[in-house]
Each structure stands twice: as structure tokens, then as C-alpha cells.
mmCIF file of C-alpha atoms in Angstrom:
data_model
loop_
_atom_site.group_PDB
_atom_site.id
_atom_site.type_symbol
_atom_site.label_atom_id
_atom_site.label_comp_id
_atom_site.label_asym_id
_atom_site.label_seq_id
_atom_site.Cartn_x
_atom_site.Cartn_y
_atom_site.Cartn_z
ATOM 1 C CA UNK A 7 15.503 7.131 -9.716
ATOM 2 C CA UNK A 8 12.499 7.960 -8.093
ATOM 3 C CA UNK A 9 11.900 11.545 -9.566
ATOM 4 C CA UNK A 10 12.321 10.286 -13.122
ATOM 5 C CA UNK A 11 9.359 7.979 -11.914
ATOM 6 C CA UNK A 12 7.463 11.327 -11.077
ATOM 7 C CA UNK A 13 8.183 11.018 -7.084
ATOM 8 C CA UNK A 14 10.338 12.900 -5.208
ATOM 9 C CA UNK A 15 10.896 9.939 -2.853
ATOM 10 C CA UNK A 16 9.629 12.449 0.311
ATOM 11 C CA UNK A 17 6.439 10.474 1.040
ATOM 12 C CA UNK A 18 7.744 8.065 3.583
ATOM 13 C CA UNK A 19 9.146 11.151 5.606
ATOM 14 C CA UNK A 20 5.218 11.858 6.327
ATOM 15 C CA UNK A 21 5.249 8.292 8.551
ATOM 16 C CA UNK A 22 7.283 9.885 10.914
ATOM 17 C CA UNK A 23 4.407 12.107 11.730
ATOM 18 C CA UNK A 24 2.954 9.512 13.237
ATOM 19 C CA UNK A 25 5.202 6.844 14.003
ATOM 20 C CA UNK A 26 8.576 7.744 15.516
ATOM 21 C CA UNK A 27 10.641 4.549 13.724
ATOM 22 C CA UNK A 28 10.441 2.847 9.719
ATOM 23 C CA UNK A 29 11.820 -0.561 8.952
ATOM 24 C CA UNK A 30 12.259 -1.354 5.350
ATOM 25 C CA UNK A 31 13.163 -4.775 4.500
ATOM 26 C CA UNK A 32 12.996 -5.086 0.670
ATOM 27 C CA UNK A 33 14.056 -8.006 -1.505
ATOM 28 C CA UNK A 34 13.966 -6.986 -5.835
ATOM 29 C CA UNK A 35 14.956 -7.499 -9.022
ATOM 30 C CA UNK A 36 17.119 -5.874 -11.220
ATOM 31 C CA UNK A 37 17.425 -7.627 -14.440
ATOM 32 C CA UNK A 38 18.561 -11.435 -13.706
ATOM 33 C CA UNK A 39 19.767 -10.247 -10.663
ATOM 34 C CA UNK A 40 17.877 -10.730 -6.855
ATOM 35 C CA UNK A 41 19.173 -7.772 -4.545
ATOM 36 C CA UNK A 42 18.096 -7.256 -0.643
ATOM 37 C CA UNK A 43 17.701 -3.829 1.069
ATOM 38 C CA UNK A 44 17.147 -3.216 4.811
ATOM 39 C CA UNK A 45 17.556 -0.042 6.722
ATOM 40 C CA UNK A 46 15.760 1.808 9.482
ATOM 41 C CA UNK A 47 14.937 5.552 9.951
ATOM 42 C CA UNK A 48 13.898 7.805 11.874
ATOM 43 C CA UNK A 49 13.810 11.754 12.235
ATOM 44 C CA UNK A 50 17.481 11.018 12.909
ATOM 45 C CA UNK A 51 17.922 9.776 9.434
ATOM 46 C CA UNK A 52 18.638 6.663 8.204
ATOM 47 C CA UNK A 53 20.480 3.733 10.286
ATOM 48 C CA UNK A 54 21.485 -0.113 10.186
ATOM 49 C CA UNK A 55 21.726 0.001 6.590
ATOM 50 C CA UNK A 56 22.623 -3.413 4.562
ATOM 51 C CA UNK A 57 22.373 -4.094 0.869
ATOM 52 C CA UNK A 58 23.698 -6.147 -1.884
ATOM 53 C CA UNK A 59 23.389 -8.660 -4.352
ATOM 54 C CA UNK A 60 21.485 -11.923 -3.151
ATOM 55 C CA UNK A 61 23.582 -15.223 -4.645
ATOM 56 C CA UNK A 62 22.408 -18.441 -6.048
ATOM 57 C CA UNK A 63 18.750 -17.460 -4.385
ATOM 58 C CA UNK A 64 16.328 -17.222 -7.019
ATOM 59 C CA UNK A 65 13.932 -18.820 -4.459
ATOM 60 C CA UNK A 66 14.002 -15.737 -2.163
ATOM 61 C CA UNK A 67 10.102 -13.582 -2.879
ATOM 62 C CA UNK A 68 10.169 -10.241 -4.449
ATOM 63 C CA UNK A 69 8.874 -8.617 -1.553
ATOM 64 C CA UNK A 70 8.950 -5.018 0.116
ATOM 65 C CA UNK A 71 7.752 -5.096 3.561
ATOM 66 C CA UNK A 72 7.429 -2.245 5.574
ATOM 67 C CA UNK A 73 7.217 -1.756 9.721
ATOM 68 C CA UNK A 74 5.827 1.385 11.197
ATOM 69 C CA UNK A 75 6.411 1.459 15.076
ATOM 70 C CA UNK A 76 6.480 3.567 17.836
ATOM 71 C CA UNK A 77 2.957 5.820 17.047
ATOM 72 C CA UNK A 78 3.490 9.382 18.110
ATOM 73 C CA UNK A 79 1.559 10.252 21.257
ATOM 74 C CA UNK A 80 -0.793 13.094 20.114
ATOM 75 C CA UNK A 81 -2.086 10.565 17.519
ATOM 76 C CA UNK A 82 -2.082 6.947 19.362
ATOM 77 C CA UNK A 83 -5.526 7.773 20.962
ATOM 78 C CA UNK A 84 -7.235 8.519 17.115
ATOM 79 C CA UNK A 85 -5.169 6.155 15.589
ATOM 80 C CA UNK A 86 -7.679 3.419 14.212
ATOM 81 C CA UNK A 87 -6.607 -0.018 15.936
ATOM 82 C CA UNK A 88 -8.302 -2.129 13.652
ATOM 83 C CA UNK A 89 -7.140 -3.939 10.629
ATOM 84 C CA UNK A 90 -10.278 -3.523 8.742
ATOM 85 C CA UNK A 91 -10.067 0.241 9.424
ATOM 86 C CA UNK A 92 -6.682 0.464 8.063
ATOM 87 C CA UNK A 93 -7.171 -1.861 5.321
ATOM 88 C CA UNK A 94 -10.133 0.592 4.190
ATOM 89 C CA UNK A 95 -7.974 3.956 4.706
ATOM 90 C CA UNK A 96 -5.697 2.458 2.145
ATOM 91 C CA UNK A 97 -8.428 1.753 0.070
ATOM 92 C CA UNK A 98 -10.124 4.608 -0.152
ATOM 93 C CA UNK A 99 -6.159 6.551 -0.387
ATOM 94 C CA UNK A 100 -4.973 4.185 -3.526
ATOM 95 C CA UNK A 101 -8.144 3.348 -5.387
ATOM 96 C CA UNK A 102 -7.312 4.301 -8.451
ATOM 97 C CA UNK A 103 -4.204 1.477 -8.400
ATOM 98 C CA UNK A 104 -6.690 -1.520 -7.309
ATOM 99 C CA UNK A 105 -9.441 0.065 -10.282
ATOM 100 C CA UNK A 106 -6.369 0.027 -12.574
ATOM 101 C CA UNK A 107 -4.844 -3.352 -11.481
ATOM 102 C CA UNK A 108 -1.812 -1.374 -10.969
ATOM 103 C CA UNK A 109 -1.493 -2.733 -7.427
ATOM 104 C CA UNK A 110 1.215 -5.646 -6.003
ATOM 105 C CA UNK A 111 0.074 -7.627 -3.685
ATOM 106 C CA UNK A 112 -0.500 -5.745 -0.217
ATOM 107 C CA UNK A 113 -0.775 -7.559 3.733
ATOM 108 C CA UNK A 114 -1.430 -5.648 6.851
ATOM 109 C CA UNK A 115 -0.391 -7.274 9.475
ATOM 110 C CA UNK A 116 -1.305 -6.557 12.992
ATOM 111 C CA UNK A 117 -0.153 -7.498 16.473
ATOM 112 C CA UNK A 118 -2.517 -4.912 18.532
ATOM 113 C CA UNK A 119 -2.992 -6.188 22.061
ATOM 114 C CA UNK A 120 -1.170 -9.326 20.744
ATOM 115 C CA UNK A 121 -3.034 -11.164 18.605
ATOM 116 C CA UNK A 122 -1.816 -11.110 15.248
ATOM 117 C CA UNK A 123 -4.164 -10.521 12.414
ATOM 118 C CA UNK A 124 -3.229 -10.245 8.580
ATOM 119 C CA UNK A 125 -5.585 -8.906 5.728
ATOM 120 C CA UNK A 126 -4.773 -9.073 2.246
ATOM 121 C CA UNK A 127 -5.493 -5.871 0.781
ATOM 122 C CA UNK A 128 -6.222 -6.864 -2.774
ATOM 123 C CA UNK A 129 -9.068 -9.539 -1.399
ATOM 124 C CA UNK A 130 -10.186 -7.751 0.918
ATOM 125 C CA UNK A 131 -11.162 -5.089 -2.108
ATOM 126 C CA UNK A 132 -12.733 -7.702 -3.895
ATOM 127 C CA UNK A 133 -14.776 -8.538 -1.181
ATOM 128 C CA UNK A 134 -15.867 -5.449 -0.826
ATOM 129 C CA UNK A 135 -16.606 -4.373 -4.115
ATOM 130 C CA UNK A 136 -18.081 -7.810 -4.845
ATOM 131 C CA UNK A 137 -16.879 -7.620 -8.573
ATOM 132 C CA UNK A 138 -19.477 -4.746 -9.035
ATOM 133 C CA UNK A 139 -17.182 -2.852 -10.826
ATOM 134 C CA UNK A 140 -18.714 -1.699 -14.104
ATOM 135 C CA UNK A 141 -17.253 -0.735 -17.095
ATOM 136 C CA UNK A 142 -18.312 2.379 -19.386
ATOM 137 C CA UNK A 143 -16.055 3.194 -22.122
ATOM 138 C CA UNK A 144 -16.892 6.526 -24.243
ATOM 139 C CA UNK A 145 -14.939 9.004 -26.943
ATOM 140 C CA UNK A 146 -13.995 12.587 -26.863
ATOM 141 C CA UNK A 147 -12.765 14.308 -29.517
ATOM 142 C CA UNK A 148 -11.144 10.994 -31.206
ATOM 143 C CA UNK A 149 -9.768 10.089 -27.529
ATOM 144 C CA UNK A 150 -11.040 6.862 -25.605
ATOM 145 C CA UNK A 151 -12.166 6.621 -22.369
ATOM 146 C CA UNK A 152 -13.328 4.441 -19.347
ATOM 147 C CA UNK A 153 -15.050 4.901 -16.384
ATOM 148 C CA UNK A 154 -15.321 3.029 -13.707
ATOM 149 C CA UNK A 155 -18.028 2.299 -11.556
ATOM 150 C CA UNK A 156 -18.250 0.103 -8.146
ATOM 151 C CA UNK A 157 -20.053 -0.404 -5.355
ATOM 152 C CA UNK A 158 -18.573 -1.368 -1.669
ATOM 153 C CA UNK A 159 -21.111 -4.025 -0.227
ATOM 154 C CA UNK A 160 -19.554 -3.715 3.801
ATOM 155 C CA UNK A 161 -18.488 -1.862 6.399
ATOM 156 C CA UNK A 162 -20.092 -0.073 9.240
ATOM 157 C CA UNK A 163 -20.065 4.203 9.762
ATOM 158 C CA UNK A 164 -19.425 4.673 5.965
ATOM 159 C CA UNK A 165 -20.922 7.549 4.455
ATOM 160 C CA UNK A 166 -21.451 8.216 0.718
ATOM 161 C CA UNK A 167 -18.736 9.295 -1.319
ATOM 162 C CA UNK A 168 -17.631 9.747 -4.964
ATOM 163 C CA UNK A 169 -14.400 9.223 -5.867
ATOM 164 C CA UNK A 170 -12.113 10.911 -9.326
ATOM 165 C CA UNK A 171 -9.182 8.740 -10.358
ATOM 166 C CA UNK A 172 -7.534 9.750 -13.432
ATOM 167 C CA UNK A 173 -4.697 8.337 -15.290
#
């Protein structure tokens, strides 16, 4: 499935570089139908699998959420603790989805030193960005274009940076 998507469904192996366990809990759609899959893994391999078809529970949210635990000790001293830090890693990482609007919905959720903190990804982009993104659209030899243009308003020990997307 993946690969005829254009993945070769390997990227979630590189989370076990730095966290030693993966919880997917995932609830989708397939047609009319709701389905649920939940399994953990590990360098082990996959464990505590459960799937199937959710009955009569069309209320249940299409959701995918995903747990990384256990950070690997060579990386839990540079690992950034804060939510905002993470937040903008991701950012920066999948930029070309939020420019595109090719984004779901995305929370990171925290519980460092026990107090929970949740930032919603796709706000916390607009907040940035301040709807500064500009449009320019152009032709090329009889094929459209756009480019995007935007501006992040926050954050402290940024430094300048251009970024390509293409799609």
C-alpha cells in the first residue's frame, strides 16, 4: 500500500534511533467502514498487535496518534525538551505540507517533568507565519506556477534560512 503511495513504509524504523519503543494507536476509514489499529514496536519488531472493524461507532475520531518513549541515551542530553522546539523541528521538516494545506491536523503533547503541555501544530504555524504567506504565480513554457513566500514572526536562536518545496 504504502509504496504505490511512493513510500517504502521504512521511515518510522528511523524513531528507533532515538527512542527505544513506538505506540501506534490509529482509528480510519475505509469506505463506510471505521477500522482501529494498535500495535507497539520496537527493534524487536512489532508486538501487542489488535485490529479490526469498529461497529455501530461512527462517533469514534479519525485519528492516528503516535507515542515515542524511552529516548536512547546518547541522544536524551541533545534531545530538545521543549514543545515549542519540537513543534518548530516539524515545521521546518514538513513545510511544504502546511504551504500546501496538505497537512491533518497535528498535537504534540508533552508530559516532560510532568506537566503536560499540548501544541497544535497547524496553529501554532499560523501564528508564526502570521498569514504572511504571499502568493506569486508565474508561467514557463505554457506550465503554471506558484511560489510561496512567508515570513515566521517568533522564536528565539533562529537564524536565516531559505527553504525549496516542490510538488
Amino acid at each position: 500500500y504504502k509504496k504505490d503511495k511512493g513510500s517504502k513504509g521504512v521511515g518510522r524504523f528511523t524513531w528507533l534511533k532515538v527512542f527505544s519503543n513506538v505506540d501506534i494507536e490509529s482509528v480510519y476509514q475505509d469506505r463506510e467502514s471505521i477500522f482501529y489499529r494498535n500495535f507497539s514496536f520496537d527493534l524487536a519488531g512489532i508486538s501487542n498487535l489488535s485490529e479490526g472493524k469498529l461497529e455501530n461507532r461512527t462517533q469514534d475520531k479519525i485519528q492516528t496518534k503516535i507515542i515515542l518513549s524511552k529516548i536512547i541515551t546518547p541522544f536524551s542530553s541533545s534531545f530538545p525538551k521543549k514543545e515549542e522546539t519540537i513543534a518548530r523541528y516539524i515545521l521546518q521538516h514538513c513545510l511544504c505540507y502546511f504551504l500546501l494545506d496538505f497537512v491533518p491536523r497535528i498535537k504534540i503533547c508533552s508530559n516532560y517533568e510532568n506537566i503536560f503541555t499540548e501544541i497544535v501544530l497547524n496553529d501554532y504555524f499560523l501564528e508564526l507565519t502570521q498569514e504572511s504567506i504571499q502568493n506569486y504565480n508565474f508561467s514557463l513554457n505554457n506550465y503554471s506556477f506558484t511560489a510561496k513566500s512567508l515570513k515566521f514572526y517568533q522564536g528565539r536562536n533562529i537564524d536565516h534560512s531559505v527553504s525549496y518545496c516542490a510538488n
